[in-house]
C-alpha cells in the first residue's frame, strides 16, 4: 500500500509538472531518454500492477459485467477457435496458380515500392535530424530536436492504416492478450528513438551499416529469449559483419568530417563519439528484441501481420502521446511546424513512407518469402548509402569502401547459404515422402 501511494505521488507530480524547456535540458540525449522513460512509466507501472492484481484474483473466471469482455481481451485474451484456425490453415495452404508474367510484375512492383518508400524515408530522416530549417544568408536556422514526435507521427499513420485494413478484410480470430503487444511496442519505439537520436552524432551511412550488422544482436537475443541455435555459416558471417563495420567506422574517424552536434562543443568530441556508439547499440538491442518477441507471438497465436501491426502501433501511440503531453512536446512540435512549413511536409511524407513500407514488407514476405525480401532490403541499404553520400556529401575512404564490401558480401553470403540450406531440406523431405 505504501509503494502504491508513493507511485501515485510520483505520477501526479509528473503529470502536473510544467513543460520542460529545451534551454534547461539542453537537448542532452540522456536527459531526454530519462524523461521519455518517466512518461512511459506513468502508463506501464499502473497497468502492470492492475494486470498482476486481476491475475491474482482470477478475474477471467469470476468477472462479469459490461467491462468484462474488454478486460478479458486486454489482460487474458480469448481461447483459440479450432474451426477458424483449421479453415485459416486450409485456406493458406491453397496456392493459386499464377503465370510467370503476373508473378514477375508483382515482384517488380514490390521491389520498386520497397525501394521508393524506404529510400525516400531515409533521405527525409537525415534531412530532418541533421540540417537546419529556415536558414538563410541573413538569419540562422534551427534544427528539429524532438525525436519522439517523429516516432509518434510514424506510428499514428501505421495504426490508422492497419486498423482500416483489418476493418475491411476478414482476419483470423484474435486470441492474444492485448497487453502482450506492449512489450514489442515499447522496444519498437525505443529502437526508433535511438535511431533518430543517433543521427545527431553519427553519419547516415554509418547508421545504415550498423543496421546491416544488427544480425549479431538479433542472434544473441534469439539465443537468450527463444533459446535458438545457429549454424556455423551464421556465426561466420556475423564475424565478417563485425570486421566490416569496424573498418568502416575506422575510416569515418580518419575522414576528418564529423557530424555537427549542437548539444556538445568542439572540445567534447569524445562524448559525441561515445554517445553515437551507445545510441547505435541501444537501437540494435531494442530492435533485436522486437523481432524476436513478435516472432514468438506469431508462432504462439497464429495472428496476421496486420493484427500485429495494429496492436504494436496502438501501444506505441499511447506511450508516445502521453510522454509528449507531459513534456509539452506536442506544443513545441506544432510551433516548429507553423514556423517551418517544409518540416510539416517532410513529417507527413516520412510517416506515409513508413506506413506504405510496412504494407510492402508484409505483402512481399507473404508472396515471395523472406529470402527475396532480404535481398531487396539489402540492395536498398546499398542504394541508401549511395544516395546519402551524393545528396549530403559524406566522404568514404578506401578503407571504408572495403568495409562496405565486406558487410554486403557477408549479407549476400548469408542469404545464399540460407536459401541453399532450405532447398536441400526441401529436397530431402520430398524424397522421404516419395519413399
Coordinates of C-alpha atoms in Angstrom, one line a residue:
X1 CA 0.0 0.0 0.0
X2 CA 2.9 2.4 0.8
X3 CA 4.5 1.6 -2.5
X4 CA 1.3 2.4 -4.4
X5 CA 0.9 5.6 -2.5
X6 CA 4.4 6.7 -3.4
X7 CA 3.7 5.7 -7.0
X8 CA 0.6 7.9 -7.2
X9 CA 2.5 10.9 -5.8
X10 CA 5.2 10.4 -8.5
X11 CA 2.6 10.1 -11.2
X12 CA 0.7 13.2 -10.0
X13 CA 4.0 15.2 -9.8
X14 CA 5.0 14.3 -13.4
X15 CA 1.5 14.9 -14.9
X16 CA 1.1 18.3 -13.3
X17 CA 4.7 19.4 -13.8
X18 CA 5.2 22.4 -16.2
X19 CA 6.5 21.6 -19.7
X20 CA 10.3 21.0 -19.7
X21 CA 12.1 23.8 -21.7
X22 CA 14.8 22.9 -24.2
X23 CA 17.1 25.6 -22.7
X24 CA 17.0 23.7 -19.4
X25 CA 17.7 20.2 -20.6
X26 CA 19.9 21.5 -23.5
X27 CA 18.8 18.6 -25.6
X28 CA 21.2 16.1 -23.9
X29 CA 20.0 12.7 -25.1
X30 CA 20.5 11.1 -21.7
X31 CA 18.1 13.6 -20.1
X32 CA 15.6 13.2 -23.0
X33 CA 15.8 9.4 -22.5
X34 CA 15.1 9.7 -18.8
X35 CA 12.1 12.0 -19.4
X36 CA 10.7 9.7 -22.0
X37 CA 11.0 6.6 -19.8
X38 CA 9.4 8.5 -16.9
X39 CA 6.5 9.3 -19.2
X40 CA 6.1 5.7 -20.3
X41 CA 6.2 4.6 -16.6
X42 CA 3.0 6.6 -15.9
X43 CA 1.2 4.1 -18.1
X44 CA 3.3 0.9 -17.7
X45 CA 3.6 0.8 -13.9
X46 CA -0.2 1.2 -13.0
X47 CA -1.1 -1.2 -15.9
X48 CA 1.4 -3.8 -14.6
X49 CA 0.0 -3.5 -11.1
X50 CA -3.6 -3.8 -12.3
X51 CA -2.8 -6.9 -14.5
X52 CA -1.0 -8.5 -11.6
X53 CA -4.0 -7.9 -9.4
X54 CA -6.5 -9.2 -11.9
X55 CA -4.5 -12.4 -12.5
X56 CA -4.1 -13.0 -8.7
X57 CA -7.9 -12.8 -8.2
X58 CA -8.5 -14.9 -11.3
X59 CA -10.8 -12.3 -12.8
X60 CA -11.2 -14.3 -16.1
X61 CA -13.2 -16.9 -14.0
X62 CA -15.1 -14.7 -11.6
X63 CA -15.5 -11.4 -13.5
X64 CA -18.8 -10.2 -15.1
X65 CA -20.5 -7.0 -16.2
X66 CA -20.2 -4.6 -19.1
X67 CA -16.4 -4.2 -18.9
X68 CA -15.6 -7.9 -18.6
X69 CA -15.1 -8.6 -22.3
X70 CA -12.8 -5.7 -22.7
X71 CA -10.8 -6.5 -19.6
X72 CA -10.5 -10.1 -20.6
X73 CA -9.3 -9.2 -24.1
X74 CA -6.7 -6.8 -22.8
X75 CA -5.4 -9.0 -19.9
X76 CA -6.1 -12.6 -20.7
X77 CA -7.0 -12.9 -24.4
X78 CA -9.5 -15.3 -25.9
X79 CA -9.4 -19.0 -26.4
X80 CA -8.5 -20.2 -29.9
X81 CA -11.3 -21.3 -32.2
X82 CA -10.2 -24.6 -33.7
X83 CA -12.6 -24.3 -36.6
X84 CA -11.4 -20.9 -37.6
X85 CA -7.8 -22.0 -37.2
X86 CA -8.3 -25.1 -39.4
X87 CA -10.1 -23.0 -42.1
X88 CA -7.3 -20.5 -42.0
X89 CA -4.7 -23.1 -42.3
X90 CA -6.5 -24.9 -45.1
X91 CA -7.0 -21.6 -47.0
X92 CA -3.4 -20.5 -46.6
X93 CA -2.3 -23.9 -47.9
X94 CA -4.2 -23.4 -51.1
X95 CA -2.0 -21.6 -53.7
X96 CA -3.5 -20.1 -56.8
X97 CA -1.7 -20.9 -60.0
X98 CA -0.2 -17.8 -61.4
X99 CA 1.5 -17.1 -64.7
X100 CA 5.2 -16.2 -64.8
X101 CA 4.4 -12.8 -66.2
X102 CA 2.0 -11.9 -63.3
X103 CA 4.5 -13.1 -60.7
X104 CA 7.2 -11.1 -62.3
X105 CA 5.1 -7.9 -62.4
X106 CA 4.2 -8.4 -58.7
X107 CA 7.9 -8.9 -57.8
X108 CA 8.9 -5.7 -59.7
X109 CA 6.1 -3.7 -58.1
X110 CA 7.2 -4.9 -54.6
X111 CA 10.8 -4.1 -55.3
X112 CA 10.0 -0.6 -56.6
X113 CA 7.6 0.0 -53.7
X114 CA 10.1 -1.0 -51.1
X115 CA 13.0 0.9 -52.7
X116 CA 11.0 4.1 -53.2
X117 CA 9.3 4.1 -49.8
X118 CA 12.4 3.4 -47.7
X119 CA 14.9 5.4 -49.8
X120 CA 12.7 8.4 -49.5
X121 CA 12.2 7.7 -45.8
X122 CA 16.0 7.5 -45.3
X123 CA 16.7 10.8 -47.1
X124 CA 14.0 12.6 -45.2
X125 CA 15.1 11.2 -41.9
X126 CA 18.6 12.5 -42.4
X127 CA 17.2 15.9 -43.6
X128 CA 15.0 16.3 -40.6
X129 CA 17.6 15.4 -37.9
X130 CA 20.8 16.9 -39.3
X131 CA 20.0 20.0 -41.3
X132 CA 18.7 23.3 -40.1
X133 CA 15.3 24.7 -41.1
X134 CA 14.8 28.3 -42.1
X135 CA 18.5 29.0 -42.6
X136 CA 19.3 32.0 -44.9
X137 CA 22.2 34.2 -45.5
X138 CA 20.9 36.8 -43.1
X139 CA 19.3 34.6 -40.4
X140 CA 20.4 31.4 -38.6
X141 CA 18.3 28.3 -38.9
X142 CA 17.2 25.8 -36.2
X143 CA 17.1 22.0 -36.0
X144 CA 14.2 19.9 -35.0
X145 CA 15.3 18.1 -31.9
X146 CA 12.2 16.1 -30.7
X147 CA 12.8 12.5 -32.0
X148 CA 9.9 11.2 -30.0
X149 CA 7.4 13.3 -32.0
X150 CA 8.6 11.8 -35.3
X151 CA 8.1 8.3 -33.7
X152 CA 4.6 9.3 -32.8
X153 CA 3.7 10.6 -36.3
X154 CA 5.0 7.4 -38.0
X155 CA 3.2 5.1 -35.6
X156 CA -0.1 7.0 -35.8
X157 CA -0.4 6.7 -39.5
X158 CA 0.6 3.0 -39.4
X159 CA -2.0 2.4 -36.7
X160 CA -4.8 4.1 -38.8
X161 CA -3.8 2.2 -42.0
X162 CA -3.7 -1.2 -40.2
X163 CA -7.0 -0.5 -38.4
X164 CA -8.7 0.3 -41.7
X165 CA -7.3 -2.8 -43.4
X166 CA -8.5 -5.1 -40.5
X167 CA -11.9 -3.5 -40.6
X168 CA -12.5 -4.1 -44.3
X169 CA -10.9 -7.6 -44.6
X170 CA -11.5 -10.9 -42.8
X171 CA -8.9 -11.7 -40.2
X172 CA -8.1 -14.7 -38.1
X173 CA -9.7 -14.8 -34.7
X174 CA -7.7 -12.7 -32.3
X175 CA -6.6 -14.7 -29.2
X176 CA -3.6 -12.9 -27.9
X177 CA -4.0 -10.7 -24.8
X178 CA -3.5 -7.1 -25.9
X179 CA -1.1 -6.2 -23.2
X180 CA 1.5 -8.6 -24.8
X181 CA 1.8 -6.2 -27.7
X182 CA 3.1 -3.6 -25.3
X183 CA 6.5 -5.4 -24.9
X184 CA 7.4 -5.2 -28.6
X185 CA 5.7 -1.8 -28.8
X186 CA 8.0 -0.4 -26.1
X187 CA 11.1 -1.9 -27.7
X188 CA 10.0 -0.6 -31.1
X189 CA 9.5 3.0 -30.1
X190 CA 12.8 2.9 -28.1
X191 CA 14.7 1.5 -31.1
X192 CA 13.2 4.2 -33.4
X193 CA 14.0 6.9 -30.8
X194 CA 17.6 5.7 -30.6
X195 CA 17.8 5.6 -34.3
X196 CA 16.7 9.2 -34.7
X197 CA 18.9 10.4 -31.9
X198 CA 22.0 8.6 -33.3
X199 CA 21.8 10.8 -36.4
X200 CA 22.8 13.7 -34.3
X201 CA 26.1 12.0 -33.6
X202 CA 26.9 9.6 -36.5
X203 CA 26.5 9.9 -40.3
X204 CA 23.6 8.2 -42.0
X205 CA 25.9 5.7 -43.9
X206 CA 27.3 4.6 -40.5
X207 CA 23.8 4.1 -39.2
X208 CA 22.7 2.1 -42.2
X209 CA 25.7 -0.2 -42.0
X210 CA 25.1 -0.5 -38.2
X211 CA 21.6 -1.7 -39.1
X212 CA 23.1 -4.2 -41.5
X213 CA 25.1 -5.6 -38.6
X214 CA 22.1 -5.9 -36.3
X215 CA 22.0 -9.6 -37.1
X216 CA 24.7 -10.1 -34.4
X217 CA 22.5 -8.8 -31.5
X218 CA 19.5 -10.5 -33.1
X219 CA 21.3 -13.8 -32.9
X220 CA 22.4 -13.2 -29.3
X221 CA 18.9 -12.0 -28.3
X222 CA 17.3 -15.0 -30.1
X223 CA 19.5 -17.3 -28.0
X224 CA 18.5 -15.6 -24.8
X225 CA 14.8 -15.0 -25.5
X226 CA 13.9 -18.1 -27.6
X227 CA 16.8 -20.4 -27.0
X228 CA 17.6 -20.6 -30.7
X229 CA 20.6 -22.4 -32.1
X230 CA 22.6 -21.2 -35.2
X231 CA 24.6 -22.8 -37.9
X232 CA 28.4 -22.3 -38.4
X233 CA 27.8 -20.0 -41.5
X234 CA 25.6 -17.7 -39.4
X235 CA 28.4 -17.1 -36.9
X236 CA 31.0 -16.8 -39.6
X237 CA 29.0 -14.2 -41.5
X238 CA 28.3 -12.4 -38.2
X239 CA 32.1 -12.2 -37.7
X240 CA 32.5 -10.8 -41.2
X241 CA 29.9 -8.2 -40.4
X242 CA 31.9 -7.2 -37.3
X243 CA 35.1 -6.8 -39.2
X244 CA 33.3 -4.8 -42.0
X245 CA 31.7 -2.3 -39.6
X246 CA 34.9 -1.9 -37.7
X247 CA 36.8 -1.0 -40.9
X248 CA 34.1 1.5 -41.9
X249 CA 34.0 3.2 -38.5
X250 CA 37.8 3.4 -38.6
X251 CA 37.6 5.2 -41.9
X252 CA 35.0 7.6 -40.6
X253 CA 37.3 8.5 -37.7
X254 CA 40.1 9.3 -40.2
X255 CA 37.9 11.2 -42.8
X256 CA 38.2 14.4 -40.9
X257 CA 34.5 15.3 -41.4
X258 CA 32.2 14.7 -38.5
X259 CA 28.5 15.1 -37.8
X260 CA 27.7 18.5 -36.5
X261 CA 26.2 18.3 -33.0
X262 CA 24.5 21.2 -31.3
X263 CA 24.4 19.7 -27.8
X264 CA 28.1 19.4 -27.4
X265 CA 31.1 21.7 -28.0
X266 CA 34.1 21.1 -30.1
X267 CA 36.1 20.1 -27.0
X268 CA 33.7 17.3 -26.3
X269 CA 34.2 15.2 -29.4
X270 CA 34.8 12.1 -27.3
X271 CA 31.4 12.5 -25.7
X272 CA 29.8 12.8 -29.2
X273 CA 31.6 9.6 -30.4
X274 CA 30.6 7.7 -27.2
X275 CA 27.0 8.9 -27.5
X276 CA 26.7 7.8 -31.1
X277 CA 28.1 4.4 -30.2
X278 CA 25.7 3.9 -27.2
X279 CA 22.7 5.1 -29.3
X280 CA 23.5 2.7 -32.1
X281 CA 23.9 -0.2 -29.6
X282 CA 20.6 0.8 -28.0
X283 CA 18.9 0.8 -31.4
X284 CA 20.2 -2.6 -32.3
X285 CA 19.4 -4.2 -28.9
X286 CA 15.8 -2.9 -28.8
X287 CA 15.2 -3.8 -32.4
X288 CA 16.5 -7.3 -31.9
X289 CA 14.2 -7.8 -29.0
X290 CA 11.2 -6.5 -31.1
X291 CA 11.7 -9.0 -33.9
X292 CA 12.2 -12.0 -31.6
X293 CA 9.2 -11.1 -29.4
X294 CA 7.0 -10.6 -32.4
X295 CA 8.2 -13.9 -33.8
X296 CA 7.1 -15.6 -30.6
X297 CA 3.7 -14.0 -30.8
X298 CA 3.2 -15.1 -34.4
X299 CA 4.2 -18.7 -33.6
X300 CA 2.0 -18.9 -30.5
X301 CA -1.2 -17.1 -31.6
X302 CA -1.2 -17.5 -35.4
X303 CA -2.2 -13.9 -36.0
X304 CA -2.0 -12.0 -39.2
X305 CA 0.7 -9.4 -39.9
X306 CA -1.9 -6.6 -39.8
X307 CA -3.1 -7.6 -36.4
X308 CA 0.5 -7.4 -35.2
X309 CA 0.9 -4.1 -36.9
X310 CA -2.3 -2.7 -35.3
X311 CA -1.5 -4.0 -31.8
X312 CA 2.1 -2.7 -31.7
X313 CA 1.2 0.7 -33.1
X314 CA -1.7 1.1 -30.8
X315 CA 0.5 0.9 -27.7
X316 CA 3.2 3.0 -29.5
X317 CA 0.7 5.8 -30.0
X318 CA -0.4 5.6 -26.3
X319 CA 3.1 5.6 -24.9
X320 CA 4.5 8.4 -27.1
X321 CA 1.4 10.6 -26.9
X322 CA 1.3 10.5 -23.0
X323 CA 5.1 11.2 -22.8
X324 CA 4.8 14.1 -25.3
X325 CA 1.8 15.6 -23.4
X326 CA 3.7 15.5 -20.1
X327 CA 6.8 17.2 -21.6
X328 CA 4.9 19.7 -23.8
X329 CA 6.3 18.1 -26.9
X330 CA 3.2 18.5 -29.0
X331 CA 3.2 22.3 -28.5
X332 CA 6.9 22.5 -29.3
X333 CA 6.4 20.4 -32.5
X334 CA 3.3 22.3 -33.7
X335 CA 5.1 25.6 -33.1
X336 CA 8.0 24.3 -35.2
X337 CA 5.6 23.2 -37.9
X338 CA 3.9 26.6 -38.1
X339 CA 7.3 28.3 -38.3
X340 CA 8.7 25.9 -41.0
X341 CA 6.1 24.6 -43.4
X342 CA 8.7 22.4 -45.1
X343 CA 9.2 20.5 -41.9
X344 CA 5.5 19.7 -41.7
X345 CA 5.6 18.5 -45.3
X346 CA 8.6 16.3 -44.6
X347 CA 7.0 14.8 -41.5
X348 CA 3.8 13.9 -43.4
X349 CA 5.8 12.3 -46.2
X350 CA 8.0 10.5 -43.7
X351 CA 5.0 8.9 -42.0
X352 CA 3.4 8.0 -45.3
X353 CA 6.6 6.2 -46.5
X354 CA 6.9 4.4 -43.1
X355 CA 3.3 3.1 -43.3
X356 CA 3.5 2.1 -47.0
X357 CA 6.8 0.5 -46.4
X358 CA 5.3 -1.8 -43.7
X359 CA 2.5 -2.8 -46.1
X360 CA 5.0 -3.6 -48.8
X361 CA 7.0 -5.6 -46.3
X362 CA 4.1 -7.8 -45.3
X363 CA 2.9 -8.3 -48.9
X364 CA 6.4 -9.2 -50.2
X365 CA 7.1 -11.7 -47.4
X366 CA 3.7 -13.4 -47.9
X367 CA 4.0 -13.6 -51.7
X368 CA 7.7 -14.3 -52.3
X369 CA 9.2 -15.3 -48.9
X370 CA 11.8 -13.9 -46.5
X371 CA 14.8 -14.6 -48.7
X372 CA 13.6 -12.4 -51.6
X373 CA 12.5 -9.7 -49.2
X374 CA 16.0 -9.8 -47.5
X375 CA 17.7 -9.4 -50.9
X376 CA 15.6 -6.4 -51.8
X377 CA 16.2 -4.7 -48.5
X378 CA 20.0 -5.4 -48.6
X379 CA 20.3 -3.8 -52.0
X380 CA 18.2 -0.9 -50.6
X381 CA 20.8 -0.4 -47.9
X382 CA 23.5 0.0 -50.6
X383 CA 21.4 2.5 -52.5
X384 CA 20.6 4.4 -49.3
X385 CA 24.3 4.9 -48.6
X386 CA 25.0 6.0 -52.1
X387 CA 22.1 8.5 -52.0
X388 CA 23.2 9.9 -48.7
X389 CA 26.8 10.3 -49.9
X390 CA 25.7 12.1 -53.1
X391 CA 23.0 14.3 -51.5
X392 CA 24.7 15.2 -48.2
X393 CA 28.3 14.8 -49.2
X394 CA 29.5 12.1 -46.8
X395 CA 33.1 11.1 -47.6
X396 CA 34.0 7.4 -48.0
X397 CA 37.7 6.5 -47.9
X398 CA 39.3 3.3 -49.4
X399 CA 39.2 1.6 -46.0
X400 CA 35.5 2.5 -45.6
X401 CA 34.8 1.1 -49.1
X402 CA 36.5 -2.2 -48.2
X403 CA 34.4 -2.3 -45.0
X404 CA 31.2 -1.8 -47.0
X405 CA 32.2 -4.6 -49.5
X406 CA 32.9 -6.9 -46.6
X407 CA 29.5 -6.2 -45.0
X408 CA 27.4 -6.6 -48.1
X409 CA 29.4 -9.6 -49.1
X410 CA 28.6 -11.2 -45.7
X411 CA 24.9 -10.4 -46.1
X412 CA 24.6 -11.9 -49.6
X413 CA 26.7 -14.9 -48.5
X414 CA 24.3 -15.4 -45.6
X415 CA 21.3 -15.2 -47.9
X416 CA 22.8 -17.7 -50.3
X417 CA 23.7 -20.2 -47.5
X418 CA 20.2 -20.0 -46.0
X419 CA 18.4 -20.4 -49.3
X420 CA 20.7 -23.4 -50.2
X421 CA 20.0 -25.0 -46.8
X422 CA 16.3 -24.6 -47.3
X423 CA 16.5 -26.1 -50.8
X424 CA 18.4 -29.1 -49.6
X425 CA 16.0 -29.7 -46.7
X426 CA 13.0 -29.4 -49.1
X427 CA 14.6 -32.0 -51.5
X428 CA 15.2 -34.4 -48.6
X429 CA 11.6 -34.1 -47.3
X430 CA 10.3 -34.7 -50.9
X431 CA 12.5 -37.8 -51.2
X432 CA 11.3 -39.1 -47.9
X433 CA 7.7 -38.5 -48.8
X434 CA 8.1 -40.4 -52.1
X435 CA 9.8 -43.3 -50.5

